[in-house]
Coordinates of C-alpha atoms and ligand atoms in Angstrom, one line a residue:
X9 CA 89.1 70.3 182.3
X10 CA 89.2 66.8 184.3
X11 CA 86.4 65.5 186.5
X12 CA 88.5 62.1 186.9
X13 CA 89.2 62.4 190.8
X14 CA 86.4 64.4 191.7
X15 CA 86.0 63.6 195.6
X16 CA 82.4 63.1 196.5
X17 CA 81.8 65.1 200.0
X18 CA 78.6 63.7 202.2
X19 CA 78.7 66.6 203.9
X20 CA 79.9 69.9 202.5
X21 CA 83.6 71.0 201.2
X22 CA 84.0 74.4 203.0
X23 CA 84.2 72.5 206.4
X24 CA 84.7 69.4 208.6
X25 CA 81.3 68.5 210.9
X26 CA 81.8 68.8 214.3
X27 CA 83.2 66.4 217.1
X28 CA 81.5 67.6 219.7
X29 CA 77.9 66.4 218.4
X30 CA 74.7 67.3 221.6
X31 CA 73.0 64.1 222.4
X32 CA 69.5 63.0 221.4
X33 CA 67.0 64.5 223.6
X34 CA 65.6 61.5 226.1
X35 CA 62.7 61.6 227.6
X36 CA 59.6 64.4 227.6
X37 CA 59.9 68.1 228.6
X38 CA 58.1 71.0 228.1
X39 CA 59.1 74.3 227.0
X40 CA 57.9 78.1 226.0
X41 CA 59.2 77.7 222.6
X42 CA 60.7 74.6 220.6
X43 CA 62.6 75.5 217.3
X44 CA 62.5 72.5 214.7
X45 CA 66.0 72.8 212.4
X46 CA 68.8 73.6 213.3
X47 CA 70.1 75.5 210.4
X48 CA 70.5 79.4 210.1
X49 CA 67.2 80.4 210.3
X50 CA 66.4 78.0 213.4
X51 CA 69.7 78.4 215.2
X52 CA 68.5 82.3 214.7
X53 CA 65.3 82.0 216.2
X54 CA 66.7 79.8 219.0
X55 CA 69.4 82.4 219.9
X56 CA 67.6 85.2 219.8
X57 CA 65.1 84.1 222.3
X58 CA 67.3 82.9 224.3
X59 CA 68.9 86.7 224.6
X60 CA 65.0 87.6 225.2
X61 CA 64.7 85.7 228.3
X62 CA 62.7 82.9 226.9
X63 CA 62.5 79.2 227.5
X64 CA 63.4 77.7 224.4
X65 CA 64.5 74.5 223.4
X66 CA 66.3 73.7 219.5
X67 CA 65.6 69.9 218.0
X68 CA 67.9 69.1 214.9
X69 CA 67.9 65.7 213.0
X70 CA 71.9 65.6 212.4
X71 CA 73.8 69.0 214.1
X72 CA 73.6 72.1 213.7
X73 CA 74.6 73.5 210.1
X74 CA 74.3 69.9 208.1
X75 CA 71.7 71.5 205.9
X76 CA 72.0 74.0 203.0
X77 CA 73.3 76.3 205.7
X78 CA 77.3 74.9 205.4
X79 CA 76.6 73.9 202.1
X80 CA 75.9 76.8 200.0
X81 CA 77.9 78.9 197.7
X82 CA 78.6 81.7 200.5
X83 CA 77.3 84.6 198.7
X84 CA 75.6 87.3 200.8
X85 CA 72.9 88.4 198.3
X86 CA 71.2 92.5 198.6
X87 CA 68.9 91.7 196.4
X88 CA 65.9 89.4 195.8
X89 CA 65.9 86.3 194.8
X90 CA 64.0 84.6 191.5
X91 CA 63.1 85.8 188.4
X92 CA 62.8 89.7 189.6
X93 CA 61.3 91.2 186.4
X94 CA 58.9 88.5 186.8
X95 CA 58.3 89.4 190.3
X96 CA 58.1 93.1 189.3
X97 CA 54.7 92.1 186.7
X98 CA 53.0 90.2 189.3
X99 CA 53.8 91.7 192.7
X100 CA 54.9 95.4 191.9
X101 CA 53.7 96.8 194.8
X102 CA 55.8 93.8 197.1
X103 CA 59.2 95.1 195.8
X104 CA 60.1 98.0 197.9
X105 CA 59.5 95.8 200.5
X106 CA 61.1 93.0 199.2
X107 CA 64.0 95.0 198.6
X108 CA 64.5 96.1 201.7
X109 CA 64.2 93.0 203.3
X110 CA 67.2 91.5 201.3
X111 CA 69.4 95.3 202.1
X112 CA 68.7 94.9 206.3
X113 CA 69.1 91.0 205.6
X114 CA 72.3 91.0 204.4
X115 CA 73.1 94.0 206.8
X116 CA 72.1 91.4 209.7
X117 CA 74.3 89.1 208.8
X118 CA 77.2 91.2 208.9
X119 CA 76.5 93.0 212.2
X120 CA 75.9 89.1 213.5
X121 CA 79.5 87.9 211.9
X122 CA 81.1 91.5 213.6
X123 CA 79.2 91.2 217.0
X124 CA 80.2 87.6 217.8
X125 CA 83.4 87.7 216.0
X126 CA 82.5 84.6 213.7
X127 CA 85.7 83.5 211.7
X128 CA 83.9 82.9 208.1
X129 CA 86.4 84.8 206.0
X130 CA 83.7 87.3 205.3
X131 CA 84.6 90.1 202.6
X132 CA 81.9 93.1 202.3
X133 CA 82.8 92.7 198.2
X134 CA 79.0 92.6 197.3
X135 CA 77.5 90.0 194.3
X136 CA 77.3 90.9 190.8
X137 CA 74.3 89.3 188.3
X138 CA 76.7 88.7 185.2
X139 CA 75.6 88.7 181.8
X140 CA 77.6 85.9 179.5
X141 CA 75.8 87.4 176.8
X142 CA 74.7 90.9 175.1
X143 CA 70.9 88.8 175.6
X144 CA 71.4 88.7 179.0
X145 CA 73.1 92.3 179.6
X146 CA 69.8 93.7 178.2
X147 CA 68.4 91.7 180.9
X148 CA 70.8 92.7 183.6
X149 CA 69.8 96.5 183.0
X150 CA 66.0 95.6 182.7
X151 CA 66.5 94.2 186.5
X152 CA 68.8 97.3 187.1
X153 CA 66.0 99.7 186.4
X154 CA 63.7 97.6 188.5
X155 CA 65.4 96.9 191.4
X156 CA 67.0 101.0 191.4
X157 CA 62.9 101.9 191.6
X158 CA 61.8 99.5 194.3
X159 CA 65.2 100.8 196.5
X160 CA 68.0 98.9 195.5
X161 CA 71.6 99.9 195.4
X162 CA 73.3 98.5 192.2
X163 CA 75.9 99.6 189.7
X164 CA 75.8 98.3 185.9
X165 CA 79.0 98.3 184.1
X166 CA 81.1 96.1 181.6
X167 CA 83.1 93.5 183.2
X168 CA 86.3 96.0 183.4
X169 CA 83.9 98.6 184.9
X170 CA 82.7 96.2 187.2
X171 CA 86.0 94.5 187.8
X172 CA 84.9 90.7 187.0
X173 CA 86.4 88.4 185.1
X174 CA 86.8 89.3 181.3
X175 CA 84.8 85.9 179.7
X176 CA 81.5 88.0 181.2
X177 CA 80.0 90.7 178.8
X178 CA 79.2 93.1 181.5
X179 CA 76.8 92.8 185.3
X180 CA 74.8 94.6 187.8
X181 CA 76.6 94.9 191.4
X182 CA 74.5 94.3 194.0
X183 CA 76.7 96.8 196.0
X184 CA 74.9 95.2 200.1
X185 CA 76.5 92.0 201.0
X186 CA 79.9 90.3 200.1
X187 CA 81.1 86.8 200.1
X188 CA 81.9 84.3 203.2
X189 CA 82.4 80.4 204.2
X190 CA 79.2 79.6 204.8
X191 CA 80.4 76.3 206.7
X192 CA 82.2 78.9 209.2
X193 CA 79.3 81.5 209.6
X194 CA 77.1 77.8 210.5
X195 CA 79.2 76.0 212.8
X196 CA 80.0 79.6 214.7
X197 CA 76.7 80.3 214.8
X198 CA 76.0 76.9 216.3
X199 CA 78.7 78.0 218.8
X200 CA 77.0 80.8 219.8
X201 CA 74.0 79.0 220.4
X202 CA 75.2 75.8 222.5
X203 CA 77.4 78.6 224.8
X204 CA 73.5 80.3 225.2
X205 CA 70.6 79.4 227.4
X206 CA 69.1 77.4 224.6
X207 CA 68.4 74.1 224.9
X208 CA 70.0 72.2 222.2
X209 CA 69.6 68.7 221.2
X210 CA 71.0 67.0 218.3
X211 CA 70.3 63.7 216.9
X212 CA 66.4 64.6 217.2
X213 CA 64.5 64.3 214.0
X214 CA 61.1 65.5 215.0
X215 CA 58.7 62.4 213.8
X216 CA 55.2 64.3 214.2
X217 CA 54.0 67.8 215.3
X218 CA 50.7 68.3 216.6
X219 CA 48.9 71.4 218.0
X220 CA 46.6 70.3 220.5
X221 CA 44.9 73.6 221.5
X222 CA 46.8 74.9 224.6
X223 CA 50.2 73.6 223.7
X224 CA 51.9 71.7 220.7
X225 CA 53.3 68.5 221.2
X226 CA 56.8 67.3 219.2
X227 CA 57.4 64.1 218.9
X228 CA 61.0 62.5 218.6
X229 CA 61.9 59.7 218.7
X230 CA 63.1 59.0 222.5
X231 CA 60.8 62.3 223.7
X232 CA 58.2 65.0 223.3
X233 CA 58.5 67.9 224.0
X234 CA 55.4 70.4 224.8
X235 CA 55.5 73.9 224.2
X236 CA 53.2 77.1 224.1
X237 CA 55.0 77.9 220.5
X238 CA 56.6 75.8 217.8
X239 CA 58.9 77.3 215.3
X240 CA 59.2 75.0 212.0
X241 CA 62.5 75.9 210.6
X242 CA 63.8 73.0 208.4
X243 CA 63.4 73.9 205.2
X244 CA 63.2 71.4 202.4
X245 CA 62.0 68.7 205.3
X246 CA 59.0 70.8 206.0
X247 CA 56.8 68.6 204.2
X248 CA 57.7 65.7 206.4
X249 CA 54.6 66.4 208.3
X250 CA 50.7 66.6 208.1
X251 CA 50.8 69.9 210.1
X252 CA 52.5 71.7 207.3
X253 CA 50.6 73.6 204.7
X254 CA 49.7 72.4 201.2
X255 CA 52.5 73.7 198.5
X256 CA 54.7 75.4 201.2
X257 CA 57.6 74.6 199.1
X258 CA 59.3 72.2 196.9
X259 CA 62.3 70.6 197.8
X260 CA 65.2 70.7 195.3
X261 CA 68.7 69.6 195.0
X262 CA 71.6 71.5 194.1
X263 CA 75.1 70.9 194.0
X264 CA 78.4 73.0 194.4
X265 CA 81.8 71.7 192.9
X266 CA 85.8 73.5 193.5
X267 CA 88.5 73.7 191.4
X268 CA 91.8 72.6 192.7
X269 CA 94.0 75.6 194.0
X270 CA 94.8 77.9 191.1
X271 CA 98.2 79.8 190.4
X272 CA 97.1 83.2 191.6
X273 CA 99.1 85.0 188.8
X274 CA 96.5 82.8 186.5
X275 CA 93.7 84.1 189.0
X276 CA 94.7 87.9 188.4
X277 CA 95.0 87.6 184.9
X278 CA 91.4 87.2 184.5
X279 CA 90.8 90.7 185.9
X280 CA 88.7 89.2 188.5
X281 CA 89.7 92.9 191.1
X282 CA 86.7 93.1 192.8
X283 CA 86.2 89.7 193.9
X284 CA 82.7 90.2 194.0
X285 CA 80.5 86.4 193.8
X286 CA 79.2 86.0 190.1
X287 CA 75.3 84.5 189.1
X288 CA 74.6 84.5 185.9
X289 CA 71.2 85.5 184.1
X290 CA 69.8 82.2 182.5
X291 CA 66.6 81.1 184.1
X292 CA 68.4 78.4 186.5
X293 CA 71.9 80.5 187.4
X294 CA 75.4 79.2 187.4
X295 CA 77.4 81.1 190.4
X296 CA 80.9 81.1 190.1
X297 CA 83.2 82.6 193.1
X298 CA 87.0 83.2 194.7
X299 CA 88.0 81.8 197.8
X300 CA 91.0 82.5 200.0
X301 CA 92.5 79.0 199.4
X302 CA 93.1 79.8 195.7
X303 CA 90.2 78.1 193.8
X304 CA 87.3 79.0 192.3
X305 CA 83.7 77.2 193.9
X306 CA 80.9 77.2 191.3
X307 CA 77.2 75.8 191.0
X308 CA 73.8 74.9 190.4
X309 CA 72.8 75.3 186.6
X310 CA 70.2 72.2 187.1
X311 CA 67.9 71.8 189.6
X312 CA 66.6 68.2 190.9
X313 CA 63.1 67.5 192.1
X314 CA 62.6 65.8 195.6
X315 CA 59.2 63.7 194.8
X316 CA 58.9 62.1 198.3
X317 CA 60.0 62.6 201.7
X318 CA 62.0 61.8 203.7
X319 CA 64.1 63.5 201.7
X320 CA 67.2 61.4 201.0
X321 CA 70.7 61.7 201.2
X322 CA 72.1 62.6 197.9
X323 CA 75.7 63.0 196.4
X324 CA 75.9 65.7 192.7
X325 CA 75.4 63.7 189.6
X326 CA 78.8 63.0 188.2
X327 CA 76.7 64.4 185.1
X328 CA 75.5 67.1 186.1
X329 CA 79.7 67.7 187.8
X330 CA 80.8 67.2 183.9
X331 CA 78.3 69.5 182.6
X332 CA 78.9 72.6 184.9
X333 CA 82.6 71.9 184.3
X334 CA 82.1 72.0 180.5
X335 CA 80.1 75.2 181.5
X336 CA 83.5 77.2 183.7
X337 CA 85.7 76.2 180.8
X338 CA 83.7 78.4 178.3
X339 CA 83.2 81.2 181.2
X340 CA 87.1 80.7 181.8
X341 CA 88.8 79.6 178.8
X342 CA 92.4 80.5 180.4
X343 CA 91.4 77.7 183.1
X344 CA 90.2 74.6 181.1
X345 CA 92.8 72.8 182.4
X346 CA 92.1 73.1 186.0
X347 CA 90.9 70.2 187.5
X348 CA 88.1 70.0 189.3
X349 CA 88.3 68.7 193.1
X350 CA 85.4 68.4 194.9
X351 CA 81.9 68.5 194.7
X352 CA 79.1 68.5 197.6
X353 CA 74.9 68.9 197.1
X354 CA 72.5 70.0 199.6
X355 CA 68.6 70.5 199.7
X356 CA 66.8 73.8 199.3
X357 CA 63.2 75.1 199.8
X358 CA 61.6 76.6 196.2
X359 CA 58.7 78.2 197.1
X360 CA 55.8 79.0 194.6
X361 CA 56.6 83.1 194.0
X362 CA 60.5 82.3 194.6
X363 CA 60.1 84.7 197.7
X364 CA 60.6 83.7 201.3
X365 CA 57.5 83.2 203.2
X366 CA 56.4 83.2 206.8
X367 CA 53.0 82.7 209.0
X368 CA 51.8 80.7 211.3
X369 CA 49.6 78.0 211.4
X370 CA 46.8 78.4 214.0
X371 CA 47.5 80.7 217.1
X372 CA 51.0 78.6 218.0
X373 CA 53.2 76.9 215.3
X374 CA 55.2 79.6 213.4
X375 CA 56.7 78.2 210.2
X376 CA 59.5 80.5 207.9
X377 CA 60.8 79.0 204.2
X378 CA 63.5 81.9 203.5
X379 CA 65.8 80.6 201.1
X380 CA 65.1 80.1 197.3
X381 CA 68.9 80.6 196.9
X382 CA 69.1 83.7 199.2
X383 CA 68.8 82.4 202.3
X384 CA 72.3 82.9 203.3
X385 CA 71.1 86.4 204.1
X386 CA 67.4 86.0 204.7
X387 CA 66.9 83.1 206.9
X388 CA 69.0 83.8 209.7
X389 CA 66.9 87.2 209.3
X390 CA 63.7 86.0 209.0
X391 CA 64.1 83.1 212.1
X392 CA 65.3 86.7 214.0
X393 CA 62.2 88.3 213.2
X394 CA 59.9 85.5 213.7
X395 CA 61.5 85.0 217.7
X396 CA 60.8 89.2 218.0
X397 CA 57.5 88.2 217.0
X398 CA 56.9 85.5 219.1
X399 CA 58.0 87.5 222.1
X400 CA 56.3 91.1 221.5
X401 CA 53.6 89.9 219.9
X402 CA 53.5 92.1 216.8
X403 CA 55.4 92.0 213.0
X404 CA 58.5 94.2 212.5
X405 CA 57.5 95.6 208.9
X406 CA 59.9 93.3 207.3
X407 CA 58.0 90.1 208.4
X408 CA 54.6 91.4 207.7
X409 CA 56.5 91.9 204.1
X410 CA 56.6 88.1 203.5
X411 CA 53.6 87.2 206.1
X412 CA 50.8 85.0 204.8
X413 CA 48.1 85.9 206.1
X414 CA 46.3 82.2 205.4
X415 CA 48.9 79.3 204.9
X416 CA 46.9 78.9 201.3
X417 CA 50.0 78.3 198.5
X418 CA 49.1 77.6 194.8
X419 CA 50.8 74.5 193.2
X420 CA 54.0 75.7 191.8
X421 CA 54.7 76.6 188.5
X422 CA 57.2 74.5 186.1
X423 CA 58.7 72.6 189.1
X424 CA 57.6 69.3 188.0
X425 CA 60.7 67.2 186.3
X426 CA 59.7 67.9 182.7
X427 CA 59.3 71.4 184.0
X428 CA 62.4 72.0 184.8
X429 CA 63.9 70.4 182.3
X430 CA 62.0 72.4 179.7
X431 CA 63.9 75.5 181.1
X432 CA 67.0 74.1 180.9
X433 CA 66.8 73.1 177.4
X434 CA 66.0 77.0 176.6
X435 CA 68.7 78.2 178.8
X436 CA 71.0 75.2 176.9
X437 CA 69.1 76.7 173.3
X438 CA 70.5 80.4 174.4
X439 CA 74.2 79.4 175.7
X440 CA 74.1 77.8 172.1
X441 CA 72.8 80.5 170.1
X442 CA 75.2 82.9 171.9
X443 CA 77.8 80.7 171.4
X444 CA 77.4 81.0 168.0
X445 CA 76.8 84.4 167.7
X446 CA 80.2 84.8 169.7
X447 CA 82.5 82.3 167.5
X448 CA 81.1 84.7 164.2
X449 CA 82.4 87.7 166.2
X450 CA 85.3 86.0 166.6
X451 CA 85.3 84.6 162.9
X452 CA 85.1 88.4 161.8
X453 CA 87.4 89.8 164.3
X454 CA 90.3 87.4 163.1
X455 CA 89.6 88.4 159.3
X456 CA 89.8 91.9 160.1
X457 CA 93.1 91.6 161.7
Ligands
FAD517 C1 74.4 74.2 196.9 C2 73.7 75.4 197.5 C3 74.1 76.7 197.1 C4 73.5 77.8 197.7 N1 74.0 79.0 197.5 C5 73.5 80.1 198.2 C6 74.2 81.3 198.1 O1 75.3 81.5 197.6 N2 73.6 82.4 198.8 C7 72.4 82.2 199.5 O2 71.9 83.2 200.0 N3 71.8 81.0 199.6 C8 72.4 79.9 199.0 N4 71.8 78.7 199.1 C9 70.5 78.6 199.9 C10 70.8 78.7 201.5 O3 71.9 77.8 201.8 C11 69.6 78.3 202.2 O4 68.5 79.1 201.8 C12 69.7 78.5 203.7 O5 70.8 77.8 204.2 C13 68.4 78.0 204.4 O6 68.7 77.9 205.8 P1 67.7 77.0 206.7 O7 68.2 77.1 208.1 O8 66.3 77.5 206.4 O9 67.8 75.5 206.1 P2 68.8 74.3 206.4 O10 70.2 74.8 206.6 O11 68.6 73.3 205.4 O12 68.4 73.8 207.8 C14 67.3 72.9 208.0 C15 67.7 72.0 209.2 O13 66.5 71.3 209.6 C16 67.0 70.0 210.0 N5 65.9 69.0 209.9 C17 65.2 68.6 208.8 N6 64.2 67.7 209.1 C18 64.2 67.7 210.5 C19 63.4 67.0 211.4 N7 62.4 66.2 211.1 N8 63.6 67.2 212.8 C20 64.6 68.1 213.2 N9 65.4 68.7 212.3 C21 65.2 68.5 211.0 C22 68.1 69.7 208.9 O14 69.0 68.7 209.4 C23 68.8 71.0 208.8 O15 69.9 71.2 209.7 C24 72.4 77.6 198.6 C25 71.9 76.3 198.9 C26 72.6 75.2 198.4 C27 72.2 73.8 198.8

């Protein structure tokens, strides 16, 4: 499989950025509510005050959708993110709610894409974790069992059952959520919000936030804004100032690369029916998926530390592009010798129990870290929530699910470099072992016959 033109996007490869860029924001202004990002989970927030009545103004650094919200894999997850049997030892009694946070999430999504008519080639196909290994289908119905108890609607089957491609052992379908161009779902969303009664500025990277008692003040670079309530929505960048709370998150980089179109007769000989989005189960996934232009997108596999903000602009490691290409040819053998096209990166939020948090900080700024690889489906959910919230003064039970009471966050665990690179030498030591274990199958089959 060749990486040798790879083409390096800036941006994101499921869409152009827009032409029609909002000015900077110029001069000072106050407001009820100012939302700070302008991804999914801000633009949320933004827009749904705005339909409330409110006063509310949006500041973005670039436009709306250059963050992880265009860049991401486009899988609409039901279930949790993170390591859920994990999750299940330490925070038992969290999973029903946790699980139906990620059900309604990914349900909000879709009633958003239907009630605004997004075009983001959005398929109700659900997600399925995939086992490349009998190791990890043990796993798969370990999480099955769990996820079944908190709530969850799932199916476990062999890959024919399932109807994924025939190089995986066998999965669990996450049966809520589907797959979707995340770049379209962004940039119609930001639609949606510049044709509201939001104000929008672009261009604005917020510099400092300060609460000053009665109202918080924003600073930008050309203008502050005052407001009764600030909403921090941007993500990975939340550490950019001293408001936000100690080990909020930890910013890390992951990348996405495409194939080049496929022959579709190649494509349905690998049994691939349901079309459902693939992650596998090693402790840092690789997600493989369809889209409708023929090729297969597929991702992550290592993560990269941010150590200091601001957070800079990256492009993937051709490295790291070689390695997950090495990595498809062994999950599809019948396409090693599909090139690889393109490959994009963008900056997520990890948080220190992998779940999505919200809280506030003080009586007035609000902050919301949904993402840890789910927040296709959870942030624009969670900003939703947060702007109900804001404006009735109470939780929906959702949002008190993920509520901190006190923004008090332990260091995290393992997400130093070494950290992380200790846990993907095991998941390397496993692909090996299977590998192994796999080519004696083989080794046996073939003397049989
Ligand atoms: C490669 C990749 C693959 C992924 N795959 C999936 C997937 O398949 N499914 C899934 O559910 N999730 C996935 N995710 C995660 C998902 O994309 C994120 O969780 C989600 O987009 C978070 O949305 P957000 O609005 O919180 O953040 P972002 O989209 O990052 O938005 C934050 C915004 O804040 C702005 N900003 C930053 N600093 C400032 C400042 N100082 N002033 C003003 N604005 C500022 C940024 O410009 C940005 O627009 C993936 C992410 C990546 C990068």
């Amino acid at each position: 499989m060749s990486t040798d033109s790879v083409r390096y996007e800036s941006f994101t490869g499921w869409v152009d950025a827009p032409t029609d860029v909002r000015p900077a924001l110029d001069g000072d202004l106050t407001c009820h509510v100012a939302v700070i990002g302008g991804g999914i989970n801000g633009m949320s927030s933004a827009l749904r005050l705005a339909e409330r009545g409110q006063d509310v103004v949006l500041l973005e650094a670039d436009f709306c959708g250059h963050g992880a919200s265009s860049r991401n894999a486009g899988q609409l997850a039901g279930a949790p993110g993170g390591d859920l049997q994990l999750l299940n030892l330490l925070s038992r009694r969290k999973m029903p709610g946790m699980m139906r946070l990620a059900e309604n999430a990914a349900h909000h999504v879709e009633e958003f894409i239907a009630k605004y008519d997004i075009d983001c080639e959005y398929e109700a196909t659900g997600n399925a974790f995939a086992a490349v290994s009998r190791g990890q289908m043990g796993r798969v119905r370990r999480v099955a069992r769990i996820v079944t108890r908190a709530g969850g609607h799932v199916e476990v089957g062999t890959a024919e059952e399932l109807g994924i491609p025939r190089g995986f052992v066998g999965g669990m379908r996450e049966v809520v959520g589907g797959r979707m161009n995340p770049g379209k779902l962004s940039l119609g969303m930001r639609q949606v919000l510049l044709d509201s009664a939001a104000r929008v500025f672009e261009q604005t990277k917020v510099t400092d936030v300060v609460d000053e008692g009665g109202q918080v003040v924003v600073t930008t670079p050309h203008g502050r804004v005052r407001a009764d309530h600030v909403v921090l929505a941007t993500n990975a960048f939340a550490g950019e100032w001293d408001i936000t709370p100690k080990h909020l998150s930890v910013p890390i980089y992951v990348i996405e690369v495409e194939t080049e179109p496929i022959d579709p007769a190649r494509i349905t000989a690998l049994g691939w029916t349901s079309g459902m989005g693939l992650v596998t189960q090693h402790a840092i996934m690789e997600n493989y998926r369809l889209t409708p232009r023929n090729t297969i997108v597929f991702g992550v596999r290592r993560l990269e530390r941010g150590t200091s903000y601001p957070l800079p602009a990256k492009a993937p490691d051709p490295g790291l592009v070689e390695e997950l290409t090495k990595a498809f040819a062994l999950r599809f053998p019948s396409l090693a010798d599909v090139r690889v096209e393109r490959a994009w990166g963008g900056w997520i939020a990890i948080t220190s129990s992998w779940l999505p948090v919200a809280g506030r900080i003080g009586d007035r700024v609000h902050y919301s870290i949904a993402c840890n690889g789910h927040g296709l489906a959870q942030a624009p959910y969670v900003g939703t929530l947060i702007a109900d919230a804001i404006v009735e003064g109470a939780r929906h039970p959702d949002l008190e699910t993920l509520w901190q009471e006190k923004p008090k966050f332990p260091p995290p665990m393992m997400m130093g470099r070494l950290g992380l690179r200790l846990i993907w030498a095991v998941d390397r030591f496993n692909d090996r072992v299977n590998g192994s274990k796999r080519n004696a199958r083989r080794g046996v089959a073939a003397q049989i016959s």
